Amino acid sequence: MFLSKFEHPIDSKGRVSLPGAFRAALGGEEHVFCWMSFDGPFLEGGGARFLEKLSASIEGFDLYDDARIAFAQAIFGAARQLSLDSTGRLGLPKDFSDHAAIDKTALFVGLGDRFQVWAPDAYAQREREARAFAAANKNKLQVAGAKP
Amino acid sequence: MFLSKFEHPIDSKGRVSLPGAFRAALGGEEHVFCWMSFDGPFLEGGGARFLEKLSASIEGFDLYDDARIAFAQAIFGAARQLSLDSTGRLGLPKDFSDHAAIDKTALFVGLGDRFQVWAPDAYAQREREARAFAAANKNKLQVAGAKP
DNA sequence: ATGGTTGATGGGATAACATGGGATAAGTTG
DNA sequence: CAACTTATCCCATGTTATCCCATCAACCAT
């Protein structure tokens, strides 16, 4: 699973290292899937398993359901399959770093089944909000399998 | 699966490159199926698998159900099987590019099981709507198999 | 304190993809 | 049946994404 956060520079070729722990979480895959989030100025990413999970959810809608098409466009239409070189770097598309306002360094944040990529300053603010939300809503963290 | 979006020019012979990633997603097929969408000014396309999925859905209606006939006319009646040359180009029928208001370049958008082809400007607008919808409805993306 | 391993950063080479063209075969029309 | 048109097929080339190699730094074990 994708854990922790790591900050890495982007080199002159637009490459950035995927954290070694994330490579381990990918389980040998040599690509990551990555896209500009529809939910804010950051990137979302994951391996084939997470894409399968998204695909299964989207395929729960009927073939021409407006929601299905919109989600497919916002996620699959925006996603890129980025190859990892032998040392675990990926080329970050310029429009991706623009969307997340990433300039010189990228912050990788593991979220378990997926990860996000942020500009470090933007994430600092977001992290404060997430911690405040978690503190206010900790009772919503249920035991797995419990009925809601 | 069909991922990402790619913009390609249409040459003087009316040919356009199918993105290399879409050729990979077709799994060796040397034709794509493509038709003017009944749902807006864009084209829909896919491989044999997607045609099978559509066929299975349409065959859920009775043989002379008006819905079945209408869907079959709107999709199968409009579809063309377009061959790919050795470098992955297809000839875009003029009525197809007219329907989608495609002038000089075509934008291919992968939606997982299928793809769409748009005029780039038209898709820019559509994409904003899709992202706004996805952001407003992200709670509808459920874990597959969960009860709604 | 030292050596080994792993992760990260520097660089360069290659092949896949995309774009240019032309030839041929099949279909249509007169 | 011949001429014309067009769809299909094939070849060549440039760009860049992808792949590969080398080196360095940090961490861990002895």
Coordinates of N, CA, C and O in Angstrom, one line a residue, chain A:
Chain A
M1 N 0.8 -1.2 0.0 CA 0.0 0.0 0.0 C 0.9 1.2 0.0 O 2.0 1.2 0.4
F2 N 0.3 2.3 -0.5 CA 1.1 3.6 -0.6 C 1.0 4.3 0.7 O -0.1 4.7 1.2
L3 N 2.2 4.5 1.4 CA 2.2 5.2 2.6 C 3.2 6.3 2.6 O 4.2 6.3 1.8
S4 N 3.1 7.2 3.5 CA 4.0 8.3 3.7 C 4.0 9.3 2.6 O 3.3 9.2 1.6
K5 N 4.8 10.4 2.9 CA 5.0 11.4 1.8 C 6.5 11.6 1.6 O 7.3 11.5 2.5
F6 N 6.8 11.9 0.3 CA 8.2 12.1 -0.1 C 8.2 13.3 -1.0 O 7.3 13.4 -1.9
E7 N 9.2 14.1 -0.9 CA 9.4 15.2 -1.8 C 10.6 15.0 -2.7 O 11.7 14.7 -2.2
H8 N 10.4 15.2 -4.0 CA 11.5 14.9 -4.9 C 11.6 16.0 -5.9 O 10.6 16.6 -6.4
P9 N 12.8 16.4 -6.4 CA 13.0 17.4 -7.4 C 12.6 16.9 -8.8 O 12.6 15.6 -9.0
I10 N 12.2 17.8 -9.7 CA 12.0 17.5 -11.0 C 13.2 17.9 -11.8 O 13.7 19.0 -11.7
D11 N 13.8 17.0 -12.6 CA 15.1 17.4 -13.3 C 14.8 18.1 -14.6 O 13.7 18.4 -15.0
S12 N 15.9 18.4 -15.3 CA 15.8 19.2 -16.5 C 15.1 18.5 -17.6 O 14.6 19.2 -18.6
K13 N 14.9 17.2 -17.5 CA 14.2 16.5 -18.5 C 12.7 16.3 -18.1 O 12.0 15.5 -18.8
G14 N 12.3 16.9 -17.0 CA 11.0 16.7 -16.5 C 10.7 15.4 -15.8 O 9.6 15.0 -15.6
R15 N 11.9 14.7 -15.4 CA 11.7 13.4 -14.7 C 11.7 13.7 -13.2 O 12.3 14.6 -12.7
V16 N 11.0 12.8 -12.5 CA 10.9 12.8 -11.1 C 10.9 11.4 -10.6 O 10.4 10.5 -11.2
S17 N 11.6 11.2 -9.4 CA 11.7 9.8 -8.9 C 10.4 9.5 -8.2 O 9.9 10.2 -7.3
L18 N 9.8 8.3 -8.5 CA 8.8 7.8 -7.7 C 9.4 7.2 -6.5 O 10.4 6.5 -6.6
P19 N 8.9 7.5 -5.3 CA 9.6 7.0 -4.1 C 9.7 5.5 -4.1 O 8.9 4.8 -4.6
G20 N 10.9 5.0 -3.6 CA 11.1 3.6 -3.6 C 10.0 2.8 -3.0 O 9.7 1.7 -3.4
A21 N 9.5 3.3 -1.9 CA 8.4 2.6 -1.2 C 7.1 2.5 -2.1 O 6.4 1.5 -2.0
F22 N 6.9 3.4 -3.0 CA 5.8 3.4 -3.9 C 6.0 2.3 -5.0 O 5.1 1.6 -5.4
R23 N 7.3 2.3 -5.4 CA 7.6 1.2 -6.4 C 7.3 -0.2 -5.8 O 6.8 -1.1 -6.5
A24 N 7.7 -0.3 -4.5 CA 7.4 -1.6 -3.8 C 5.9 -1.8 -3.8 O 5.4 -2.9 -4.0
A25 N 5.1 -0.8 -3.5 CA 3.7 -0.9 -3.4 C 3.1 -1.3 -4.8 O 2.0 -1.9 -4.8
L26 N 3.8 -0.9 -5.8 CA 3.2 -1.2 -7.2 C 3.4 -2.7 -7.5 O 2.8 -3.2 -8.5
G27 N 4.3 -3.4 -6.8 CA 4.4 -4.8 -6.9 C 5.0 -5.2 -8.3 O 4.5 -6.1 -9.0
G28 N 6.0 -4.5 -8.7 CA 6.7 -4.9 -10.0 C 6.2 -4.3 -11.2 O 6.8 -4.4 -12.3
E29 N 5.1 -3.5 -11.1 CA 4.6 -2.9 -12.3 C 5.6 -1.8 -12.8 O 6.2 -1.1 -12.0
E30 N 5.7 -1.7 -14.1 CA 6.6 -0.7 -14.6 C 6.0 0.6 -15.2 O 6.6 1.3 -15.9
H31 N 4.7 0.7 -14.8 CA 4.0 2.0 -15.2 C 3.2 2.4 -14.0 O 2.7 1.6 -13.2
V32 N 2.9 3.7 -13.9 CA 1.9 4.1 -13.0 C 0.8 4.9 -13.8 O 1.1 5.4 -14.9
F33 N -0.4 4.8 -13.3 CA -1.4 5.6 -14.0 C -1.6 6.9 -13.2 O -1.5 6.9 -11.9
C34 N -1.7 8.0 -13.9 CA -1.7 9.3 -13.2 C -2.6 10.2 -14.0 O -2.7 10.2 -15.2
W35 N -3.3 11.1 -13.2 CA -4.2 12.1 -13.9 C -4.4 13.3 -13.0 O -4.2 13.3 -11.8
M36 N -4.8 14.4 -13.7 CA -5.1 15.6 -13.0 C -6.4 15.4 -12.3 O -7.4 15.0 -12.9
S37 N -6.4 15.6 -10.9 CA -7.6 15.3 -10.2 C -8.7 16.3 -10.6 O -8.4 17.5 -10.9
F38 N -10.0 15.8 -10.7 CA -11.1 16.7 -10.9 C -11.5 17.5 -9.6 O -12.4 18.3 -9.7
D39 N -10.8 17.1 -8.5 CA -11.3 17.6 -7.2 C -10.4 18.6 -6.6 O -10.5 18.9 -5.5
G40 N -9.4 19.1 -7.4 CA -8.5 20.1 -6.9 C -7.2 20.1 -7.6 O -6.9 19.4 -8.5
P41 N -6.3 21.0 -7.1 CA -5.0 21.3 -7.8 C -4.0 20.2 -7.4 O -3.0 20.6 -6.7
F42 N -4.2 19.0 -7.7 CA -3.2 18.0 -7.4 C -3.5 16.8 -8.4 O -4.4 16.8 -9.1
L43 N -2.5 15.9 -8.4 CA -2.6 14.8 -9.3 C -3.0 13.5 -8.5 O -2.7 13.5 -7.3
E44 N -3.6 12.6 -9.1 CA -4.0 11.3 -8.5 C -3.2 10.3 -9.3 O -3.0 10.4 -10.5
G45 N -2.9 9.2 -8.5 CA -2.1 8.2 -9.2 C -2.3 6.8 -8.5 O -2.8 6.8 -7.3
G46 N -2.0 5.8 -9.2 CA -2.1 4.5 -8.7 C -1.6 3.4 -9.6 O -1.2 3.8 -10.8
G47 N -1.7 2.2 -9.2 CA -1.3 1.1 -10.1 C -2.5 0.5 -10.8 O -3.6 1.0 -10.7
A48 N -2.2 -0.7 -11.4 CA -3.3 -1.3 -12.2 C -4.4 -1.7 -11.3 O -5.6 -1.7 -11.7
R49 N -4.2 -2.1 -10.0 CA -5.2 -2.5 -9.1 C -6.2 -1.3 -8.8 O -7.4 -1.5 -8.7
F50 N -5.7 -0.1 -8.7 CA -6.5 1.0 -8.4 C -7.3 1.4 -9.6 O -8.5 1.7 -9.5
L51 N -6.7 1.3 -10.8 CA -7.4 1.5 -12.0 C -8.6 0.5 -12.2 O -9.7 0.9 -12.6
E52 N -8.3 -0.7 -11.8 CA -9.3 -1.8 -11.9 C -10.5 -1.4 -11.0 O -11.7 -1.6 -11.3
K53 N -10.2 -0.9 -9.8 CA -11.2 -0.5 -8.8 C -12.0 0.6 -9.4 O -13.3 0.6 -9.3
L54 N -11.4 1.6 -10.0 CA -12.1 2.7 -10.6 C -13.0 2.2 -11.7 O -14.2 2.5 -11.9
S55 N -12.4 1.3 -12.5 CA -13.1 0.8 -13.7 C -14.4 0.0 -13.2 O -15.4 0.1 -13.8
A56 N -14.2 -0.8 -12.2 CA -15.3 -1.6 -11.7 C -16.5 -0.7 -11.2 O -17.6 -1.0 -11.4
S57 N -16.1 0.4 -10.6 CA -17.1 1.3 -10.1 C -17.8 2.0 -11.2 O -19.0 2.1 -11.2
I58 N -17.0 2.5 -12.2 CA -17.6 3.2 -13.3 C -18.5 2.3 -14.1 O -19.5 2.7 -14.6
E59 N -18.1 1.0 -14.2 CA -18.9 0.0 -15.0 C -20.1 -0.4 -14.3 O -21.0 -1.1 -14.8
G60 N -20.3 0.1 -13.1 CA -21.5 -0.1 -12.4 C -22.7 0.7 -12.9 O -23.9 0.4 -12.7
F61 N -22.3 1.7 -13.7 CA -23.4 2.5 -14.3 C -23.8 1.9 -15.7 O -23.0 1.2 -16.2
D62 N -24.9 2.2 -16.2 CA -25.4 1.8 -17.5 C -24.5 2.4 -18.5 O -23.8 3.4 -18.3
L63 N -24.5 1.7 -19.7 CA -23.5 2.0 -20.8 C -23.6 3.5 -21.2 O -22.5 4.1 -21.6
Y64 N -24.7 4.1 -21.2 CA -24.8 5.5 -21.6 C -25.3 6.4 -20.5 O -25.8 7.5 -20.7
D65 N -25.1 6.0 -19.2 CA -25.5 6.8 -18.1 C -24.6 8.1 -18.1 O -23.4 8.0 -18.2
D66 N -25.2 9.2 -18.0 CA -24.5 10.5 -18.0 C -23.3 10.5 -17.0 O -22.3 11.0 -17.2
A67 N -23.6 9.9 -15.8 CA -22.6 9.9 -14.8 C -21.4 9.0 -15.2 O -20.2 9.4 -15.0
R68 N -21.7 7.9 -15.8 CA -20.6 7.0 -16.3 C -19.7 7.8 -17.3 O -18.5 7.7 -17.2
I69 N -20.4 8.4 -18.2 CA -19.6 9.1 -19.2 C -18.7 10.2 -18.6 O -17.6 10.4 -18.9
A70 N -19.3 11.0 -17.7 CA -18.6 12.1 -17.1 C -17.4 11.6 -16.2 O -16.3 12.1 -16.3
F71 N -17.6 10.5 -15.4 CA -16.5 10.0 -14.7 C -15.4 9.4 -15.6 O -14.2 9.6 -15.3
A72 N -15.9 8.8 -16.6 CA -14.9 8.2 -17.5 C -14.1 9.3 -18.2 O -12.8 9.2 -18.4
Q73 N -14.7 10.4 -18.6 CA -14.0 11.5 -19.2 C -13.1 12.2 -18.2 O -11.9 12.5 -18.5
A74 N -13.6 12.4 -17.0 CA -12.8 13.1 -16.0 C -11.6 12.3 -15.5 O -10.6 12.8 -15.0
I75 N -11.7 10.9 -15.5 CA -10.6 10.1 -15.0 C -9.9 9.4 -16.1 O -8.7 9.7 -16.4
F76 N -10.5 8.5 -16.9 CA -9.8 7.8 -17.9 C -9.4 8.7 -19.0 O -8.3 8.6 -19.6
G77 N -10.2 9.7 -19.4 CA -9.9 10.6 -20.4 C -8.6 11.4 -20.1 O -7.9 11.9 -20.9
A78 N -8.5 11.7 -18.8 CA -7.4 12.5 -18.3 C -6.1 11.7 -17.9 O -5.0 12.3 -17.8
A79 N -6.3 10.4 -17.7 CA -5.2 9.6 -17.2 C -4.1 9.4 -18.2 O -4.4 9.3 -19.4
R80 N -2.9 9.2 -17.7 CA -1.8 8.8 -18.5 C -1.2 7.6 -17.9 O -1.1 7.5 -16.7
Q81 N -0.7 6.7 -18.7 CA 0.1 5.6 -18.2 C 1.5 6.0 -18.4 O 2.0 6.1 -19.5
L82 N 2.2 6.3 -17.3 CA 3.6 6.8 -17.3 C 4.6 5.7 -17.0 O 4.4 5.0 -16.0
S83 N 5.5 5.5 -17.9 CA 6.5 4.4 -17.6 C 7.5 4.8 -16.6 O 7.9 6.0 -16.5
L84 N 8.0 3.8 -15.9 CA 9.1 4.0 -14.9 C 10.4 3.5 -15.5 O 10.4 2.4 -16.1
D85 N 11.4 4.3 -15.4 CA 12.7 3.8 -15.9 C 13.3 2.9 -14.9 O 12.7 2.6 -13.9
S86 N 14.5 2.4 -15.2 CA 15.1 1.3 -14.4 C 15.4 1.8 -13.0 O 15.6 1.0 -12.1
T87 N 15.5 3.1 -12.8 CA 15.8 3.7 -11.5 C 14.5 4.3 -10.9 O 14.6 5.0 -9.9
G88 N 13.4 4.0 -11.5 CA 12.1 4.4 -10.8 C 11.7 5.9 -11.1 O 11.0 6.4 -10.2
R89 N 12.1 6.4 -12.2 CA 11.7 7.8 -12.5 C 10.6 7.7 -13.5 O 10.5 6.8 -14.3
L90 N 9.7 8.8 -13.5 CA 8.7 8.9 -14.5 C 8.8 10.3 -15.0 O 9.3 11.2 -14.4
G91 N 8.4 10.5 -16.3 CA 8.4 11.8 -16.9 C 7.1 12.5 -16.6 O 6.0 12.0 -16.9
L92 N 7.1 13.6 -15.9 CA 5.9 14.3 -15.5 C 5.5 15.2 -16.6 O 6.2 16.1 -17.0
P93 N 4.3 15.0 -17.2 CA 3.9 15.8 -18.3 C 3.7 17.3 -17.8 O 3.3 17.5 -16.6
K94 N 4.1 18.2 -18.6 CA 4.1 19.6 -18.2 C 2.7 20.1 -17.8 O 2.5 20.8 -16.9
D95 N 1.6 19.6 -18.5 CA 0.3 20.0 -18.2 C -0.1 19.5 -16.8 O -0.8 20.1 -16.0
F96 N 0.5 18.4 -16.4 CA 0.2 17.8 -15.1 C 0.9 18.7 -14.0 O 0.2 19.1 -13.0
S97 N 2.1 19.1 -14.2 CA 2.8 19.9 -13.2 C 2.1 21.3 -13.2 O 2.0 21.9 -12.1
D98 N 1.6 21.8 -14.3 CA 0.9 23.0 -14.3 C -0.4 22.9 -13.5 O -0.7 23.8 -12.7
H99 N -1.1 21.9 -13.7 CA -2.4 21.7 -13.0 C -2.2 21.7 -11.5 O -3.0 22.3 -10.7
A100 N -1.1 21.1 -11.0 CA -0.9 21.0 -9.6 C 0.0 22.1 -9.1 O 0.4 22.1 -7.9
A101 N 0.3 23.1 -9.9 CA 1.2 24.2 -9.6 C 2.6 23.7 -9.0 O 3.1 24.2 -8.1
I102 N 3.1 22.6 -9.6 CA 4.3 22.0 -9.2 C 5.4 22.7 -10.0 O 5.4 22.7 -11.2
D103 N 6.4 23.3 -9.3 CA 7.4 24.0 -10.0 C 8.7 23.2 -10.0 O 9.1 22.6 -11.0
K104 N 9.4 23.1 -8.9 CA 10.7 22.4 -8.9 C 10.7 21.1 -8.2 O 11.5 20.2 -8.5
T105 N 9.8 20.9 -7.2 CA 9.7 19.7 -6.5 C 8.3 19.2 -6.4 O 7.3 20.0 -6.4
A106 N 8.1 17.9 -6.4 CA 6.8 17.3 -6.3 C 6.7 16.5 -5.0 O 7.7 15.9 -4.6
L107 N 5.6 16.6 -4.4 CA 5.3 15.9 -3.1 C 4.4 14.7 -3.4 O 3.3 14.9 -3.8
F108 N 4.9 13.5 -3.1 CA 4.1 12.3 -3.3 C 3.5 12.0 -1.9 O 4.2 11.8 -0.9
V109 N 2.2 11.8 -1.9 CA 1.5 11.5 -0.7 C 0.8 10.2 -0.8 O -0.1 10.0 -1.7
G110 N 1.1 9.2 0.0 CA 0.5 7.9 -0.1 C -0.9 7.8 0.6 O -0.9 8.3 1.8
L111 N -1.9 7.3 0.0 CA -3.2 7.2 0.6 C -3.7 5.8 0.7 O -4.9 5.6 0.6
G112 N -2.8 4.9 0.8 CA -3.2 3.5 0.9 C -3.3 2.8 -0.5 O -2.4 2.3 -1.0
D113 N -4.5 3.0 -1.1 CA -4.7 2.3 -2.4 C -4.3 3.1 -3.6 O -4.2 2.7 -4.7
R114 N -4.0 4.4 -3.3 CA -3.6 5.3 -4.3 C -2.6 6.3 -3.7 O -2.3 6.3 -2.6
F115 N -2.1 7.2 -4.6 CA -1.4 8.3 -4.1 C -1.8 9.6 -4.8 O -2.5 9.6 -5.8
Q116 N -1.4 10.7 -4.2 CA -1.6 12.0 -4.8 C -0.2 12.7 -4.9 O 0.8 12.4 -4.2
V117 N -0.1 13.6 -5.9 CA 1.1 14.4 -6.1 C 0.7 15.9 -6.0 O -0.2 16.3 -6.7
W118 N 1.4 16.6 -5.1 CA 1.1 18.0 -4.8 C 2.3 18.9 -5.0 O 3.4 18.4 -4.9
A119 N 2.0 20.2 -5.1 CA 3.0 21.2 -4.8 C 3.2 21.2 -3.3 O 2.2 21.2 -2.5
P120 N 4.4 21.2 -2.8 CA 4.6 21.0 -1.3 C 3.8 22.0 -0.5 O 3.2 21.7 0.5
D121 N 3.8 23.3 -0.9 CA 3.1 24.3 -0.1 C 1.6 24.1 -0.1 O 0.9 24.3 0.9
A122 N 1.1 23.7 -1.2 CA -0.4 23.5 -1.3 C -0.8 22.4 -0.4 O -1.8 22.4 0.2
Y123 N 0.1 21.3 -0.3 CA -0.3 20.2 0.5 C -0.2 20.5 2.0 O -1.0 20.0 2.8
A124 N 0.7 21.4 2.4 CA 0.9 21.8 3.8 C -0.5 22.3 4.3 O -1.0 22.0 5.3
Q125 N -1.1 23.2 3.5 CA -2.4 23.7 3.8 C -3.5 22.6 3.9 O -4.3 22.5 4.8
R126 N -3.5 21.8 2.8 CA -4.5 20.7 2.8 C -4.4 19.8 4.0 O -5.4 19.3 4.5
E127 N -3.1 19.5 4.4 CA -2.9 18.6 5.4 C -3.5 19.1 6.7 O -4.1 18.3 7.5
R128 N -3.4 20.4 6.9 CA -4.0 21.0 8.1 C -5.5 20.8 8.1 O -6.1 20.4 9.1
E129 N -6.1 21.0 7.0 CA -7.6 20.7 6.8 C -7.9 19.3 7.1 O -8.9 19.0 7.7
A130 N -7.1 18.4 6.5 CA -7.4 16.9 6.7 C -7.3 16.5 8.1 O -8.2 15.7 8.6
R131 N -6.4 17.0 8.8 CA -6.2 16.7 10.2 C -7.4 17.2 11.1 O -7.8 16.5 12.0
A132 N -7.8 18.4 10.8 CA -8.9 19.0 11.5 C -10.2 18.2 11.2 O -10.9 17.9 12.2
F133 N -10.4 17.8 10.0 CA -11.5 17.0 9.6 C -11.5 15.7 10.4 O -12.5 15.2 10.9
A134 N -10.3 15.0 10.4 CA -10.2 13.7 11.0 C -10.5 13.9 12.5 O -11.2 13.0 13.1
A135 N -10.0 14.9 13.2 CA -10.2 15.1 14.6 C -11.7 15.3 14.9 O -12.2 14.8 15.9
A136 N -12.4 16.0 14.0 CA -13.8 16.3 14.2 C -14.7 15.1 13.9 O -15.9 15.1 14.3
N137 N -14.2 14.1 13.1 CA -15.1 13.1 12.6 C -14.5 11.7 12.9 O -14.8 10.7 12.3
K138 N -13.7 11.6 14.0 CA -13.0 10.3 14.2 C -14.0 9.2 14.5 O -13.7 8.0 14.3
N139 N -15.3 9.5 15.0 CA -16.2 8.5 15.2 C -16.7 7.8 14.0 O -17.4 6.7 14.0
K140 N -16.5 8.4 12.8 CA -16.9 7.8 11.6 C -15.9 6.7 11.1 O -16.2 6.0 10.1
L141 N -14.8 6.5 11.8 CA -13.9 5.5 11.4 C -14.4 4.2 12.1 O -14.1 4.0 13.2
Q142 N -15.1 3.4 11.3 CA -15.7 2.2 11.9 C -14.8 1.0 11.7 O -13.9 1.0 10.9
V143 N -15.2 0.0 12.5 CA -14.6 -1.3 12.3 C -15.0 -1.8 10.9 O -16.2 -1.8 10.6
A144 N -14.1 -2.4 10.2 CA -14.5 -2.9 8.8 C -15.5 -4.0 9.0 O -15.4 -4.9 9.9
G145 N -16.5 -3.9 8.1 CA -17.6 -5.0 8.2 C -18.8 -4.5 9.0 O -19.8 -5.2 8.9
A146 N -18.6 -3.5 9.8 CA -19.8 -3.0 10.5 C -20.8 -2.3 9.6 O -20.4 -1.7 8.6
K147 N -22.1 -2.4 10.0 CA -23.1 -1.7 9.2 C -23.0 -0.2 9.5 O -22.9 0.2 10.6
P148 N -23.2 0.6 8.4 CA -23.2 2.1 8.7 C -24.4 2.6 9.4 O -25.4 1.8 9.5

